[in-house]
Amino acid sequence: MIGKVEKYLIDKIHEEGAIHITLIDLCSPKEITNQLASQIALEAESYGTAAIMVGGSSFVYTPLLDDVIKAVKKTVKIPVIIFPNNVTGISRHADAIWFMSLLNSSDPYFITGAQVLGAPIIKEFGLETIPLGYIVIGTGGSVGVIGRVSTIPYNKPEIAVAHALAAQYFGMRFVYLEAGSGAEQRVPNDMIKKVKKIIDVPLIVGGGIRTGKQAKEIVSAGANVVVTSTTMENFKSKNRVKELIDNIKIKEDKT
Ligand code: 1GP
């Protein structure tokens, strides 16, 4: 069943062509305090980011996650969606959770194991679930190590396409191509184009996206959602954050 947050995202993609989502990465090298998280969220909301994701690929301490989500929810009106790495990454305070499977993990724990352990907790908390096929491109940095990723090379778009198609055939309602936080090389345009051409569900792209120009290219290649984290943490580059978000909003329906 499609919940409120998912409907909001889909409607917004239809209206704006493509949207930006801000990730608050609790595993960032910067210490994420409640205050910093709220500041990032508020700033991003004022520039038109569509939602806030909270999570991180390595060490997520549940009480910190709870506190950050509560602080962000007090500050902004846009939905807060959990981006979990494990069962410790679930909080009752969010609006929804990406119910995600790391499709190219070599460890079944990250494909179905954590999900089975987490499902009853999610039910107990009454969280909206949004099914997502998560695909890591290249080595993926931290997420690659923690998630025991079986690498999809940047120059093998057909392998990403096959994973994305499998996600859709499983019934996942979003596909996420992830290069990893702070990646030197973002997901290539050619790969985005080929994946988008074959799937019917919305495509999310993240990892290593730093400029408006890059964001624009990613959207032109077919991404419906662009996720950034590192750029958002850098307050000295406010214009960069604004420029990045401005370049994502195109008035063309790409779903
Ligand atoms: C979300 O992991 C990314 O998909 C965030 O990456 O920190 O490089 O923006 P950045």
Coordinates of C-alpha atoms and ligand atoms in Angstrom, one line a residue:
M1 CA 0.0 0.0 0.0
I2 CA 1.3 3.4 -0.9
G3 CA 1.5 5.7 2.1
K4 CA 1.4 9.4 2.6
V5 CA 5.1 10.2 2.2
E6 CA 5.5 8.0 -0.9
K7 CA 2.5 9.7 -2.5
Y8 CA 4.0 13.1 -1.6
L9 CA 7.3 12.2 -3.3
I10 CA 5.6 10.8 -6.4
D11 CA 3.3 13.9 -6.7
K12 CA 6.3 16.2 -6.3
I13 CA 8.3 14.3 -9.0
H14 CA 5.3 14.7 -11.3
E15 CA 5.0 18.4 -10.5
E16 CA 8.7 19.3 -10.6
G17 CA 10.2 16.7 -13.0
A18 CA 12.9 15.9 -10.5
I19 CA 13.4 16.6 -6.8
H20 CA 16.3 17.0 -4.3
I21 CA 16.5 15.1 -1.0
T22 CA 18.9 16.1 1.7
L23 CA 20.6 13.3 3.6
I24 CA 21.8 13.9 7.1
D25 CA 24.6 11.4 7.4
L26 CA 25.2 10.4 11.0
C27 CA 28.4 8.7 9.9
S28 CA 29.8 11.9 8.4
P29 CA 33.3 12.9 9.5
K30 CA 31.7 16.0 10.9
E31 CA 30.0 15.6 14.2
I32 CA 26.3 15.8 13.6
T33 CA 24.7 17.5 16.6
N34 CA 20.9 18.1 16.8
Q35 CA 21.6 21.8 16.2
L36 CA 23.7 21.2 13.0
A37 CA 21.1 18.7 11.7
S38 CA 18.3 21.2 12.2
Q39 CA 20.3 23.9 10.6
I40 CA 21.1 21.8 7.5
A41 CA 17.4 20.8 7.3
L42 CA 16.1 24.3 7.6
E43 CA 18.5 25.7 5.1
A44 CA 17.8 22.9 2.6
E45 CA 14.0 23.3 3.1
S46 CA 14.2 27.0 2.4
Y47 CA 15.9 26.3 -0.9
G48 CA 13.3 23.7 -1.9
T49 CA 14.6 20.3 -0.9
A50 CA 11.7 17.9 -0.9
A51 CA 12.5 15.7 2.1
I52 CA 15.1 14.9 4.7
M53 CA 16.7 11.5 5.0
V54 CA 18.5 10.5 8.2
G55 CA 20.9 7.6 8.4
G56 CA 24.4 6.5 7.6
S57 CA 26.2 3.4 6.4
S58 CA 28.5 2.5 9.3
F59 CA 27.8 3.3 13.0
V60 CA 24.4 4.4 13.8
Y61 CA 23.5 4.7 17.5
T62 CA 19.8 4.5 17.9
P63 CA 19.4 7.2 20.7
L64 CA 21.4 9.7 18.5
L65 CA 19.2 8.8 15.5
D66 CA 16.1 9.4 17.6
D67 CA 17.3 12.7 18.9
V68 CA 18.4 14.0 15.5
I69 CA 15.1 13.0 13.9
K70 CA 13.1 14.7 16.8
A71 CA 15.1 17.9 16.4
V72 CA 14.7 18.0 12.6
K73 CA 11.0 17.3 12.8
K74 CA 10.6 20.2 15.2
T75 CA 12.4 22.5 12.7
V76 CA 11.0 21.6 9.3
K77 CA 7.7 20.7 7.8
I78 CA 8.9 18.4 5.0
P79 CA 8.9 14.6 5.7
V80 CA 11.7 12.9 7.4
I81 CA 12.6 9.5 6.0
I82 CA 14.9 6.9 7.6
F83 CA 17.8 5.7 5.5
P84 CA 18.8 2.6 7.5
N85 CA 22.0 0.6 7.5
N86 CA 20.8 -2.0 10.0
V87 CA 18.2 -2.7 12.7
T88 CA 19.9 -0.1 14.9
G89 CA 19.0 2.5 12.2
I90 CA 15.2 2.4 12.9
S91 CA 13.4 5.2 14.8
R92 CA 9.8 5.6 15.8
H93 CA 10.0 9.3 15.3
A94 CA 10.3 9.5 11.5
D95 CA 7.5 9.8 9.0
A96 CA 8.7 6.9 6.9
I97 CA 11.5 4.4 6.3
W98 CA 13.1 3.3 3.0
F99 CA 12.5 -0.5 3.2
M100 CA 15.6 -1.2 1.3
S101 CA 17.6 -4.2 0.1
L102 CA 21.3 -3.8 -0.9
L103 CA 20.8 -5.8 -4.0
N104 CA 24.5 -6.2 -4.9
S105 CA 25.7 -7.2 -1.5
S106 CA 27.5 -10.6 -1.3
D107 CA 26.0 -11.1 2.2
P108 CA 22.4 -12.2 2.5
Y109 CA 22.2 -10.2 5.8
F110 CA 22.0 -6.9 3.8
I111 CA 19.6 -8.3 1.2
T112 CA 16.9 -9.9 3.4
G113 CA 18.4 -10.6 6.9
A114 CA 18.3 -7.2 8.5
Q115 CA 15.0 -6.6 6.9
V116 CA 13.4 -9.7 8.5
L117 CA 14.8 -8.6 11.9
G118 CA 13.6 -5.0 11.4
A119 CA 10.1 -5.7 10.0
P120 CA 8.4 -6.4 13.3
I121 CA 10.0 -3.3 14.9
I122 CA 8.8 -1.1 11.9
K123 CA 5.3 -2.6 12.4
E124 CA 5.4 -1.9 16.1
F125 CA 6.4 1.7 15.4
G126 CA 3.8 2.2 12.8
L127 CA 6.3 3.5 10.3
E128 CA 5.4 4.0 6.6
T129 CA 7.6 1.7 4.5
I130 CA 8.8 2.6 1.0
P131 CA 10.3 -0.4 -0.8
L132 CA 13.6 0.4 -2.4
G133 CA 16.2 -1.5 -4.4
Y134 CA 19.6 -0.1 -3.4
I135 CA 22.5 -0.7 -5.8
V136 CA 26.0 0.4 -5.0
I137 CA 28.2 1.4 -8.0
G138 CA 32.0 1.2 -7.8
T139 CA 33.5 0.4 -4.4
G140 CA 31.0 2.6 -2.6
G141 CA 33.3 3.8 0.2
S142 CA 31.9 3.0 3.7
V143 CA 28.7 1.5 2.4
G144 CA 30.7 -0.8 0.1
V145 CA 32.8 -2.2 3.0
I146 CA 30.0 -2.4 5.6
G147 CA 27.5 -3.8 3.1
R148 CA 30.0 -6.3 1.6
V149 CA 29.3 -5.0 -1.8
S150 CA 30.0 -7.0 -4.9
T151 CA 31.3 -4.2 -7.0
I152 CA 29.5 -3.0 -10.2
P153 CA 32.2 -1.2 -12.2
Y154 CA 31.4 2.3 -13.5
N155 CA 31.9 1.2 -17.0
K156 CA 29.4 -1.7 -16.8
P157 CA 26.0 0.0 -17.1
E158 CA 24.4 -3.3 -18.2
I159 CA 25.1 -4.8 -14.8
A160 CA 23.4 -1.9 -13.1
V161 CA 20.5 -2.2 -15.5
A162 CA 20.0 -5.9 -14.7
H163 CA 20.0 -5.1 -11.0
A164 CA 17.5 -2.2 -11.4
L165 CA 15.2 -4.4 -13.5
A166 CA 15.3 -7.2 -10.9
A167 CA 14.4 -4.6 -8.2
Q168 CA 11.4 -3.5 -10.3
Y169 CA 10.3 -7.2 -10.9
F170 CA 10.5 -7.8 -7.2
G171 CA 8.0 -5.0 -6.7
M172 CA 10.3 -2.4 -5.3
R173 CA 8.9 1.1 -6.0
F174 CA 12.1 3.1 -6.2
V175 CA 15.6 2.2 -7.5
Y176 CA 18.7 3.9 -6.0
L177 CA 22.1 4.1 -7.7
E178 CA 24.6 4.9 -5.0
A179 CA 28.3 5.9 -5.5
G180 CA 28.9 6.3 -1.8
S181 CA 29.1 9.4 0.4
G182 CA 32.0 11.6 -0.7
A183 CA 32.7 9.4 -3.8
E184 CA 35.4 10.8 -6.1
Q185 CA 33.4 9.7 -9.1
R186 CA 29.6 10.0 -9.1
V187 CA 27.3 7.6 -11.0
P188 CA 28.0 8.2 -14.7
N189 CA 25.4 9.8 -17.0
D190 CA 25.5 6.8 -19.4
M191 CA 24.6 4.4 -16.6
I192 CA 21.8 6.6 -15.4
K193 CA 20.4 6.9 -18.9
K194 CA 20.5 3.2 -19.5
V195 CA 18.9 2.3 -16.2
K196 CA 16.2 5.0 -16.5
K197 CA 15.3 3.8 -20.0
I198 CA 14.5 0.3 -18.8
I199 CA 12.7 0.8 -15.5
D200 CA 9.3 2.4 -14.9
V201 CA 9.8 3.3 -11.2
P202 CA 11.4 6.5 -10.1
L203 CA 15.2 6.5 -10.1
I204 CA 17.3 8.0 -7.2
V205 CA 20.9 8.9 -7.7
G206 CA 23.4 9.8 -4.9
G207 CA 27.0 10.0 -3.9
G208 CA 29.7 12.4 -4.9
I209 CA 27.4 15.1 -6.3
R210 CA 28.8 18.5 -5.5
T211 CA 27.8 21.1 -8.1
G212 CA 24.7 22.4 -9.8
K213 CA 26.2 21.4 -13.1
Q214 CA 26.6 17.8 -12.0
A215 CA 23.0 17.8 -10.6
K216 CA 21.6 19.1 -13.9
E217 CA 23.4 16.5 -15.9
I218 CA 22.2 13.7 -13.6
V219 CA 18.6 14.9 -14.0
S220 CA 19.0 15.3 -17.8
A221 CA 20.2 11.7 -17.8
G222 CA 17.0 10.6 -16.2
A223 CA 17.2 10.8 -12.4
N224 CA 14.0 11.6 -10.6
V225 CA 15.6 12.2 -7.2
V226 CA 19.1 13.5 -6.4
V227 CA 20.4 12.9 -2.9
T228 CA 23.3 14.9 -1.4
S229 CA 24.8 15.0 2.0
T230 CA 28.4 16.3 2.1
T231 CA 27.6 19.5 0.2
M232 CA 24.7 20.3 2.6
E233 CA 27.0 20.1 5.6
N234 CA 29.2 22.9 4.3
F235 CA 27.6 26.1 5.5
K236 CA 30.3 28.3 4.0
S237 CA 28.9 27.3 0.6
K238 CA 25.3 28.4 1.0
N239 CA 25.1 29.5 -2.7
R240 CA 26.4 26.1 -3.7
V241 CA 23.6 24.4 -1.9
K242 CA 21.0 26.7 -3.4
E243 CA 22.5 26.3 -6.9
L244 CA 22.5 22.6 -6.5
I245 CA 18.8 22.4 -5.6
D246 CA 17.9 25.0 -8.2
N247 CA 19.5 22.9 -11.0
I248 CA 17.4 19.9 -10.1
K249 CA 14.0 21.4 -10.5
I250 CA 13.0 21.1 -14.1
K251 CA 9.5 21.5 -15.3
E252 CA 9.4 18.3 -17.3
D253 CA 7.8 15.0 -16.2
K254 CA 10.4 12.3 -16.3
T255 CA 8.6 9.4 -14.7
Ligands
1GP1 C1 23.6 9.6 -0.7 O1 25.6 8.7 0.0 C2 25.1 9.8 -0.6 O2 23.3 8.8 -1.7 C3 25.5 11.1 -0.1 O3 26.7 11.3 -0.8 O4 27.8 12.8 0.9 O5 28.7 12.5 -1.5 O6 26.6 13.8 -1.1 P1 27.5 12.7 -0.6

